[in-house]
Short mmCIF file of N, CA and C in Angstrom, two decimals:
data_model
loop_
_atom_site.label_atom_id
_atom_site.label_comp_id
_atom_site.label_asym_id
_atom_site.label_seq_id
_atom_site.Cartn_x
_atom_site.Cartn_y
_atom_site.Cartn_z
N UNK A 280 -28.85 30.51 9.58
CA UNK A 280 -29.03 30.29 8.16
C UNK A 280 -30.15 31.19 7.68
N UNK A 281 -29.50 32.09 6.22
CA UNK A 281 -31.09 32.55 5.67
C UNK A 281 -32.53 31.58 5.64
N UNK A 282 -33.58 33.04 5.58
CA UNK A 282 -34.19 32.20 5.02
C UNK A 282 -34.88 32.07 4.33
N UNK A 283 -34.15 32.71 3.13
CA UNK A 283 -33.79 31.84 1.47
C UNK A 283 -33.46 30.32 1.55
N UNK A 284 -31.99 30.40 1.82
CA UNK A 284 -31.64 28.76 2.44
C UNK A 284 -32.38 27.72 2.89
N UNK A 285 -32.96 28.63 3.90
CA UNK A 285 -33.93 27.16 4.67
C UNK A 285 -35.36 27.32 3.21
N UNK A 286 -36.14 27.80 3.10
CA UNK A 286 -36.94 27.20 2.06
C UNK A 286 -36.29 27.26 0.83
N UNK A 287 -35.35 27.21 0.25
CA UNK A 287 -34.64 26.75 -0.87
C UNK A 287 -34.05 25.04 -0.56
N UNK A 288 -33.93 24.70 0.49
CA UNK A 288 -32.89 23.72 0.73
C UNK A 288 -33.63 22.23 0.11
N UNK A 289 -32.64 21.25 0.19
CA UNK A 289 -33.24 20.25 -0.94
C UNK A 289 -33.13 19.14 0.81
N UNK A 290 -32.07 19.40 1.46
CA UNK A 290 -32.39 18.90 2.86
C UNK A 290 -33.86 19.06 3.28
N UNK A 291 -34.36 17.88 4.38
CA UNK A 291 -35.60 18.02 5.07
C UNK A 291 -35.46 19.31 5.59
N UNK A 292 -36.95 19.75 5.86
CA UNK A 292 -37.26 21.02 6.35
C UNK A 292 -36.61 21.16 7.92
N UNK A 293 -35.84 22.15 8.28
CA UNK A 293 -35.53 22.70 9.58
C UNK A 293 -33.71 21.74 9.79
N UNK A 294 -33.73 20.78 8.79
CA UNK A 294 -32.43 20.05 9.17
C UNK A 294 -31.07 20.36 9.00
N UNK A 295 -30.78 21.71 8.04
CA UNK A 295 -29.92 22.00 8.09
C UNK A 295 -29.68 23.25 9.26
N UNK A 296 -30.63 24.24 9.15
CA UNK A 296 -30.76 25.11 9.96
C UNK A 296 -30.31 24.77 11.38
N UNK A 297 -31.29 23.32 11.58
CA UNK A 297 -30.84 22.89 12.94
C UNK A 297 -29.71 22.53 13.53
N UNK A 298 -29.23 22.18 12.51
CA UNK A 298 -27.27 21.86 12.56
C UNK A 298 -26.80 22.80 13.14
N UNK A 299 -26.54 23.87 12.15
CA UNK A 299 -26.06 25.13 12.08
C UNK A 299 -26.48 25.88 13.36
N UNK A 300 -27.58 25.90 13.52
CA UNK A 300 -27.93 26.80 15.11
C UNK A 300 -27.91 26.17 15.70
N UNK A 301 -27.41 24.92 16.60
CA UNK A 301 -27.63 24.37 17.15
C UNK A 301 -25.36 24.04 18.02
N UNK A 302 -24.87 23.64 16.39
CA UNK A 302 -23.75 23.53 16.67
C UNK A 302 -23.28 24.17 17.67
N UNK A 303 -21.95 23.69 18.47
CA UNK A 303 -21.15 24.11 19.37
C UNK A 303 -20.02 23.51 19.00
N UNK A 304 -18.88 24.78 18.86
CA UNK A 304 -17.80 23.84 18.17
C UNK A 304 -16.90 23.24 20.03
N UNK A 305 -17.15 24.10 20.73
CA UNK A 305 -16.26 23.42 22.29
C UNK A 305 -14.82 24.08 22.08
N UNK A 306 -14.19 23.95 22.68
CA UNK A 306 -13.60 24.65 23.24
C UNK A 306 -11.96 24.40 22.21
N UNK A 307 -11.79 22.72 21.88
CA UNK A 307 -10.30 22.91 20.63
C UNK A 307 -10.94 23.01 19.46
N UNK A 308 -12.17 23.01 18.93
CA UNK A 308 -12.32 23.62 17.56
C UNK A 308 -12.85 25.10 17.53
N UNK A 309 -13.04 25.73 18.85
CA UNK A 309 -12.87 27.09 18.82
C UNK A 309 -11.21 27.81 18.76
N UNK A 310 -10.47 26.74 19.15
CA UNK A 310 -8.92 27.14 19.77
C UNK A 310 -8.81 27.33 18.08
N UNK A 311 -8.82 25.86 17.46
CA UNK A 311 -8.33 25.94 15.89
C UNK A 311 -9.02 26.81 14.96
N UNK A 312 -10.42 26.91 15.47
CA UNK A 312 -10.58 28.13 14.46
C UNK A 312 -9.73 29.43 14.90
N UNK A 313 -9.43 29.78 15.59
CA UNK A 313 -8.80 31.16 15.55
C UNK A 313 -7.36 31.08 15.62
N UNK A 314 -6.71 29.89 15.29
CA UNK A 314 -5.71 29.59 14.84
C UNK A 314 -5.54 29.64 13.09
N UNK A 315 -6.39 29.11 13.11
CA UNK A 315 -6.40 29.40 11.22
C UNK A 315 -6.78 30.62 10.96
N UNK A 316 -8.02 31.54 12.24
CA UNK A 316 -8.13 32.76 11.42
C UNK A 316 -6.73 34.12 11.54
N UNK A 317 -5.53 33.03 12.71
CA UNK A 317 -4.98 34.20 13.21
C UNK A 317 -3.96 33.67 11.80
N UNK A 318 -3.71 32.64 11.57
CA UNK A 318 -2.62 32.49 10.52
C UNK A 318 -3.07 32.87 9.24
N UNK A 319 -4.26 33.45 8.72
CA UNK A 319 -4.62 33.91 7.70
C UNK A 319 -4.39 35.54 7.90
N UNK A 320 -4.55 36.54 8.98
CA UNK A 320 -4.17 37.77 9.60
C UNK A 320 -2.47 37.84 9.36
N UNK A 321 -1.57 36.49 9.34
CA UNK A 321 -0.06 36.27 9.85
C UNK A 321 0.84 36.84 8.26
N UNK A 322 0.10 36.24 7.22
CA UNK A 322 0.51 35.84 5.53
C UNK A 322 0.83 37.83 5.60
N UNK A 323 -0.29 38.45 5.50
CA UNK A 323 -0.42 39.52 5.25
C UNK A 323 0.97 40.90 6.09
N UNK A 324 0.28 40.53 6.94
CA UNK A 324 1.35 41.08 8.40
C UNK A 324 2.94 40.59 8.01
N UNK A 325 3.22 39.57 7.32
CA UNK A 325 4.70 39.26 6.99
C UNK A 325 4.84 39.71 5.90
N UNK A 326 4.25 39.99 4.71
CA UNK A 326 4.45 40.62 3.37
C UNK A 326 4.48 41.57 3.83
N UNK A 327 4.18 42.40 4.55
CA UNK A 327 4.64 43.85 4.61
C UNK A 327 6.14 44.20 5.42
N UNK A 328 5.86 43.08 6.67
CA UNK A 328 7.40 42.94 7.37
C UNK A 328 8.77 43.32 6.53
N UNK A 329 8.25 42.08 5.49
CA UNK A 329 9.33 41.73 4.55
C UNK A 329 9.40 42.53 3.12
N UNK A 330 8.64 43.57 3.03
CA UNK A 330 8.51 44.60 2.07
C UNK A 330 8.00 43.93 0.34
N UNK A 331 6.97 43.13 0.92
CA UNK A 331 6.44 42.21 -0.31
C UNK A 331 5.37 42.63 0.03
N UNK A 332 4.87 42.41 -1.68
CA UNK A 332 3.13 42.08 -1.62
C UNK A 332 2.75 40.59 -1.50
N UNK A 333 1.34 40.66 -0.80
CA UNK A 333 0.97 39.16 -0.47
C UNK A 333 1.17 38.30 -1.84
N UNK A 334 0.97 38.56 -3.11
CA UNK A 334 1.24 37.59 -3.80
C UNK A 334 2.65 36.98 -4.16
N UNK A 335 3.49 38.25 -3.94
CA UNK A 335 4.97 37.81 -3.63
C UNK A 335 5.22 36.70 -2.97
N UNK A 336 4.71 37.66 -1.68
CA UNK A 336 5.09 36.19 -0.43
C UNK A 336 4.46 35.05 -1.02
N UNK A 337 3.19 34.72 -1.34
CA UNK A 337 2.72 33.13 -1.81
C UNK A 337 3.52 32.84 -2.74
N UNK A 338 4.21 33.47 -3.80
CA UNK A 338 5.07 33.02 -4.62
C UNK A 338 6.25 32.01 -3.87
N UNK A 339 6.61 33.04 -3.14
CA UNK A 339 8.44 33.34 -2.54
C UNK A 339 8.00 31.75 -1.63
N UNK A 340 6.71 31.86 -0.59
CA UNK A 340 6.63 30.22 -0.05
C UNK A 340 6.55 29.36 -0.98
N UNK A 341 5.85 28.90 -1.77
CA UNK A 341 5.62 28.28 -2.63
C UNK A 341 7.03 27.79 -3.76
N UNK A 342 7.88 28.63 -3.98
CA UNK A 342 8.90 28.08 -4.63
C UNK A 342 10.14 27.91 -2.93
N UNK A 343 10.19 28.20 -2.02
CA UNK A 343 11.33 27.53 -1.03
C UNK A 343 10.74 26.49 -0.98
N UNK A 344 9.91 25.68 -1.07
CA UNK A 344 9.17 24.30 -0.71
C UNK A 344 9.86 23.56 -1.75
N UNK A 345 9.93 23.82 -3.40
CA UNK A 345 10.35 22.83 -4.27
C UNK A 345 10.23 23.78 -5.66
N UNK A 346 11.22 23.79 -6.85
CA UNK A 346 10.96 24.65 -7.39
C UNK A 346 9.82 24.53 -8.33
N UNK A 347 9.14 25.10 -8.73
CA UNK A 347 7.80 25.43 -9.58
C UNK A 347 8.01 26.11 -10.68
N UNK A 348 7.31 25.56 -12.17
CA UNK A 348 6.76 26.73 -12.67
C UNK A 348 6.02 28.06 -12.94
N UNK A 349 6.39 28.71 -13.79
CA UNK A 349 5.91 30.27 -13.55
C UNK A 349 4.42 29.82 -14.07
N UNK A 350 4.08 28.81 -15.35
CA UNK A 350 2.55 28.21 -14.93
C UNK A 350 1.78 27.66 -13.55
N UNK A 351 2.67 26.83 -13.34
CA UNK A 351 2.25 26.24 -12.08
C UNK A 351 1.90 27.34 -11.19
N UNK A 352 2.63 28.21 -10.71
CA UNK A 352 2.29 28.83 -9.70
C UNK A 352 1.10 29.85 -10.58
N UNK A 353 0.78 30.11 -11.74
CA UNK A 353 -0.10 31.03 -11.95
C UNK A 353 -1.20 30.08 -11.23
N UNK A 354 -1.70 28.85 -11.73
CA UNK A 354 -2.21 27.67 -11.61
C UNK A 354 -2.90 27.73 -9.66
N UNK A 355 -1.66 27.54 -9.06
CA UNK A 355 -1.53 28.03 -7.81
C UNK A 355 -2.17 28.79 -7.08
N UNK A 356 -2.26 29.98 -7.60
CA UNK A 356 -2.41 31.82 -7.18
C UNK A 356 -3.87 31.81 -7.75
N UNK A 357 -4.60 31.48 -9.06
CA UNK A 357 -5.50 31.96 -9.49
C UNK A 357 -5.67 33.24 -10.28
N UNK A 358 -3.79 33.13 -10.80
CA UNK A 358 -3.80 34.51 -11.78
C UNK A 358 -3.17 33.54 -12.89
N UNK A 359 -3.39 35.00 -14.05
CA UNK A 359 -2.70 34.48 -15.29
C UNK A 359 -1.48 34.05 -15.44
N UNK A 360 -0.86 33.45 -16.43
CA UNK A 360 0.67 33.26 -16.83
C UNK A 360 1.33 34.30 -16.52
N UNK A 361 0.78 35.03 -16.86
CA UNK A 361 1.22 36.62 -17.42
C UNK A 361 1.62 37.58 -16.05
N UNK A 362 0.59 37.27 -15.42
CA UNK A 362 0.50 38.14 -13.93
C UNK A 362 1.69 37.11 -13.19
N UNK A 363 1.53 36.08 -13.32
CA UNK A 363 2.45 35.20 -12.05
C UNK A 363 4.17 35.63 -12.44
N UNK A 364 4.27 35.64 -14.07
CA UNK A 364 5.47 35.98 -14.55
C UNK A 364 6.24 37.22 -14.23
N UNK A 365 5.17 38.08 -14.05
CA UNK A 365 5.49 39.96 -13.07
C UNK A 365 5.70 39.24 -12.13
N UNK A 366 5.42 38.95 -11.01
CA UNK A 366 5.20 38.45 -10.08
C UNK A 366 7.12 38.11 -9.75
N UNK A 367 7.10 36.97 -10.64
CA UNK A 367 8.64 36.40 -10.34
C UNK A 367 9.38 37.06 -11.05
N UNK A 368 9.34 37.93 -11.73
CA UNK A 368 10.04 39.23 -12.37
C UNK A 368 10.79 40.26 -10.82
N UNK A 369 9.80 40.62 -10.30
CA UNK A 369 9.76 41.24 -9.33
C UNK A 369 10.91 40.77 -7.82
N UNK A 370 10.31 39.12 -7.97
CA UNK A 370 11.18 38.77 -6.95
C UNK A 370 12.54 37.92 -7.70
N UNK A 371 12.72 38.00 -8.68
CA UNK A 371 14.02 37.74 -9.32
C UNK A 371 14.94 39.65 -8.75
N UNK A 372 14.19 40.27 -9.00
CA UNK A 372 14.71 42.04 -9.34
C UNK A 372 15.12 41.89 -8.16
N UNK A 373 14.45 41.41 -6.96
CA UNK A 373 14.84 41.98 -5.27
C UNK A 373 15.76 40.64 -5.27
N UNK A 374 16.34 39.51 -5.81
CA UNK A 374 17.31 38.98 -5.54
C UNK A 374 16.55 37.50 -4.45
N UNK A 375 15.14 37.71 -4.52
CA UNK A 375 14.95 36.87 -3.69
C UNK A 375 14.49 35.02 -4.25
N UNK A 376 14.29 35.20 -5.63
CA UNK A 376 14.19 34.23 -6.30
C UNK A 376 14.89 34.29 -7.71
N UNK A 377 15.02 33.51 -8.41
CA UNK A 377 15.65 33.26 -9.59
C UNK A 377 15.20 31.71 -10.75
N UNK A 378 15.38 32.20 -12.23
CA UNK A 378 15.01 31.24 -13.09
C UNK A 378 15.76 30.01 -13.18
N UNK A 379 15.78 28.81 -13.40
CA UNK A 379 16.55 27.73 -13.67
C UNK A 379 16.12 27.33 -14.58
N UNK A 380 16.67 25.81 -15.40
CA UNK A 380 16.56 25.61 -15.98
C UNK A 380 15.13 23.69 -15.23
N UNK A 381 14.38 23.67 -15.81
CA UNK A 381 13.26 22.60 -14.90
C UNK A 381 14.07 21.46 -14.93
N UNK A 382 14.04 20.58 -13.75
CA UNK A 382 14.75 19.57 -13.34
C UNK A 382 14.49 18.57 -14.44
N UNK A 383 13.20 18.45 -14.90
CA UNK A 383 13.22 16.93 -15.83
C UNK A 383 12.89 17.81 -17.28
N UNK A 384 12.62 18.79 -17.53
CA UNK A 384 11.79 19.34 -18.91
C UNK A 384 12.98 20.42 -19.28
N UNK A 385 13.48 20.08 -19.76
CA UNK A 385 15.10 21.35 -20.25
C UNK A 385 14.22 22.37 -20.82
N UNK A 386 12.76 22.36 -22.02
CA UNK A 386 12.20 23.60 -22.54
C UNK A 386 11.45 24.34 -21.74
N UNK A 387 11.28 24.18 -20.49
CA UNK A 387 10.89 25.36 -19.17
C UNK A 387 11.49 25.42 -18.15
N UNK A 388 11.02 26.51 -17.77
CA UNK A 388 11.91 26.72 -16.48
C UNK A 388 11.29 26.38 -15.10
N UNK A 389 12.24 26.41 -13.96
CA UNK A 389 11.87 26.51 -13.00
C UNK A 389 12.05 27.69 -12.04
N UNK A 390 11.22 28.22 -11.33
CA UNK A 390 11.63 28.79 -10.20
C UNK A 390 12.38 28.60 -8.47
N UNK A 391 12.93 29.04 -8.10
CA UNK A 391 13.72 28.55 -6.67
C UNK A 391 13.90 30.30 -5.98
N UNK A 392 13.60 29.53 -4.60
CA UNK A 392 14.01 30.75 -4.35
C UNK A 392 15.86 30.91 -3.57
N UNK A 393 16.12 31.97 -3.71
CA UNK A 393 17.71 32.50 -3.91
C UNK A 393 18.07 31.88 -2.31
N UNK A 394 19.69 31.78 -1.75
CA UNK A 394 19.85 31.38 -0.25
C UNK A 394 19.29 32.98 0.06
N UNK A 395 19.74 34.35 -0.20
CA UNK A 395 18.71 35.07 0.29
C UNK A 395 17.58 35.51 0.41
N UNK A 396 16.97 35.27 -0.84
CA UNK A 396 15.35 35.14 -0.18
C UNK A 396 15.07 34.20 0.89
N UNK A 397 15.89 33.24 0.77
CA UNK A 397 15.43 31.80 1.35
C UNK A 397 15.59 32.34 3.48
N UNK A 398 16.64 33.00 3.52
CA UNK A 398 17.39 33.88 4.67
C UNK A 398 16.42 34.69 4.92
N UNK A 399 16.03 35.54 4.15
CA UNK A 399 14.53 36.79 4.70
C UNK A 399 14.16 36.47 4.78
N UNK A 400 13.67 35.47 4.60
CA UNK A 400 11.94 34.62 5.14
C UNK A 400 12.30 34.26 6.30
N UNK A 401 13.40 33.34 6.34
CA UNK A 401 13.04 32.43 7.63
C UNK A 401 13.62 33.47 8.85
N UNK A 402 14.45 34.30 8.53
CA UNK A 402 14.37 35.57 9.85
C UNK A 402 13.19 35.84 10.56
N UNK A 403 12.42 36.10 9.49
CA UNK A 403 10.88 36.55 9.78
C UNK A 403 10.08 35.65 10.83
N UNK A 404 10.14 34.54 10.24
CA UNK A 404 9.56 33.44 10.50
C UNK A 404 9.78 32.52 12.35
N UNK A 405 11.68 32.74 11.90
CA UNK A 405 12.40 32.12 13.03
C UNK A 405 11.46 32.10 14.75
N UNK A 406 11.31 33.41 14.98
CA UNK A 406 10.90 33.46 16.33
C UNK A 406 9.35 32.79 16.72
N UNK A 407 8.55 32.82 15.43
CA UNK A 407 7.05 31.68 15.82
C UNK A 407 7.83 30.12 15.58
N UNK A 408 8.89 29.66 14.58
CA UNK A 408 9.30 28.72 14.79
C UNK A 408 9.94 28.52 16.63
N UNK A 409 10.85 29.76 16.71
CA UNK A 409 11.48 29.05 18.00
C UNK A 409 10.47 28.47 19.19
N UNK A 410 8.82 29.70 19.20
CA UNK A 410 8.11 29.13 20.23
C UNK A 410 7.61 27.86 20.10
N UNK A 411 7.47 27.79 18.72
CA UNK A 411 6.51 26.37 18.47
C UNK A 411 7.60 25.30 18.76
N UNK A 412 8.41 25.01 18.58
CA UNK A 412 9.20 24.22 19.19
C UNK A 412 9.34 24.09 20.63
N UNK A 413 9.40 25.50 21.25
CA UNK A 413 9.00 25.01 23.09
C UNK A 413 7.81 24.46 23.41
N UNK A 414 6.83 25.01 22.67
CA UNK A 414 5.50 24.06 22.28
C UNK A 414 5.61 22.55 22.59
N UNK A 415 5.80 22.32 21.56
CA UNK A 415 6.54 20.76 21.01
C UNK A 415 7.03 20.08 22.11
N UNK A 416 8.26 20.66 22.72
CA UNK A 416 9.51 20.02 23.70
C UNK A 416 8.48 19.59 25.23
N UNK A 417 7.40 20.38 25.31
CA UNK A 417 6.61 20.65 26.44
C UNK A 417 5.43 19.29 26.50
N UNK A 418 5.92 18.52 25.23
CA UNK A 418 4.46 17.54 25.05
C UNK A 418 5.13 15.95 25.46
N UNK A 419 5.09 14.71 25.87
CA UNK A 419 4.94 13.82 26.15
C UNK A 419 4.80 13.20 24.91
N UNK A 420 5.74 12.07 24.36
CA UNK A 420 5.60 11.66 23.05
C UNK A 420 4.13 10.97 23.03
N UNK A 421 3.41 10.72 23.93
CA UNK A 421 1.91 10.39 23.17
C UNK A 421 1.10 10.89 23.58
N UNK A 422 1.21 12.56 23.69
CA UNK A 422 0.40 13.88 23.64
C UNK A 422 0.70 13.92 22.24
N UNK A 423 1.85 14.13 21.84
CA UNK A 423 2.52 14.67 20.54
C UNK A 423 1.72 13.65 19.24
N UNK A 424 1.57 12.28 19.60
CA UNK A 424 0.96 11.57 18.74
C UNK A 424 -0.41 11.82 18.58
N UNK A 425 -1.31 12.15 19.95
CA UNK A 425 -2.57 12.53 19.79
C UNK A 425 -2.54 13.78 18.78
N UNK A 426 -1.85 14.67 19.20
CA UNK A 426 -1.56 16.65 18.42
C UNK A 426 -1.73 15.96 16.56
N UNK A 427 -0.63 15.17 16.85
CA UNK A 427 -0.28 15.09 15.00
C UNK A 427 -1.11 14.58 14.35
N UNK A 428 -2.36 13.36 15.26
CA UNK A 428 -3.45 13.13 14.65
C UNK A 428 -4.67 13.95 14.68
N UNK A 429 -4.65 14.54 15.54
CA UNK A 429 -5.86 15.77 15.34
C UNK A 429 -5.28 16.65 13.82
N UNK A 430 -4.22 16.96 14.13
CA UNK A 430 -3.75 18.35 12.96
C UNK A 430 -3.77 17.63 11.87
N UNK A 431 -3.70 16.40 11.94
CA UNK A 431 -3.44 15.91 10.28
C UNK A 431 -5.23 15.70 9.71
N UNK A 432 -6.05 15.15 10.33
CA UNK A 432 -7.20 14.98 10.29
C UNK A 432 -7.68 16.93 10.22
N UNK A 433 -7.39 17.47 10.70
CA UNK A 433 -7.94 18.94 10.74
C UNK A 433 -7.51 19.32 9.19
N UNK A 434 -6.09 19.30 8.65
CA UNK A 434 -5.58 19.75 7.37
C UNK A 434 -6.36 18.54 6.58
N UNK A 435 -6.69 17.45 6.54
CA UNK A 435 -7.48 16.83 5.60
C UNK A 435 -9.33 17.13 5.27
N UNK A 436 -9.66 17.43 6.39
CA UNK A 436 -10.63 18.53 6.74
C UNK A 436 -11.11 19.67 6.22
N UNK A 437 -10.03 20.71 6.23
CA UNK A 437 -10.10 21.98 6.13
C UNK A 437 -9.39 21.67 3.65
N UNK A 438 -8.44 20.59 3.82
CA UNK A 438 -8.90 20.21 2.83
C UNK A 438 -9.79 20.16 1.47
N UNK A 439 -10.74 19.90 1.80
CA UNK A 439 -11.87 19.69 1.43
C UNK A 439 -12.25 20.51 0.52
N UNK A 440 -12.29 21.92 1.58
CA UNK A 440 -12.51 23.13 0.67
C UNK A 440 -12.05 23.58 -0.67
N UNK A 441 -10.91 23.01 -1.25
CA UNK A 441 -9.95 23.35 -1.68
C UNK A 441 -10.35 22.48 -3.40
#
């Protein structure tokens, strides 16, 4: 920790610092950190696979999950109306998403993505799915229960940030 930080801090003197230098994350929250840092390296590395820009791809995931508005997802992204609307302009043009009409609000639309966008992705995708599933098959149903409570507690966690 700076140290700005440490004499700025509203914590007792040396107590945050001491945390911080002191911590050891051990050996599965070292595993998960470089699991999250390798799946943040993964987003990027597949938008290019798939001849998208990264905001594409967050689009293109983001509407196969459930369809969204072109607000919503600006909302989403941290860009304008305006920018998110290029955005699904773009992947309407490559055929990989398309406008509807919104399931409960007839005066907006929704976005979805197309069965072929929906097909390029999961090509991409398929072969870390197929391992993670040998993953999976390899666990003892109450290994698998311990896994799903760590990961769910980790995504409520990591959460936080958000």
């Amino acid at each position: 920790m700076s140290k700005f930080l440490r004499e700025n801090s509203t914590e007792p003197p040396g107590a945050p610092s001491r945390w911080v230098d002191d911590w050891e994350p051990g050996p599965v929250l070292a595993t998960l950190r470089q699991l999250l840092d390798t799946s943040h390296r993964a987003a990027p590395a597949l938008a290019r696979r798939a001849g998208l820009t990264h905001t594409e791809l967050a689009v293109l995931e983001h509407v196969m999950d459930e369809p969204v508005g072109p607000s919503e997802l600006a909302q989403r992204l941290g860009v304008t109306t305006a920018a998110a609307s290029g955005i699904v302009d773009r992947l309407v043009s490559r055929g990989h998403a398309e406008r509807r009409p919104h399931p409960t609000d007839r005066r907006r639309t929704a976005v979805v993505a197309t069965p072929g966008g929906r097909e390029e992705m999961m090509g991409h995708l398929k072969p870390m799915f197929a391992e993670l599933a040998q993953v999976d098959a390899t666990l003892s149903e109450s290994d698998r229960q311990v896994v799903l409570r760590f990961l769910t507690a980790a995504e409520r966690a990591v959460g936080r940030l958000l």
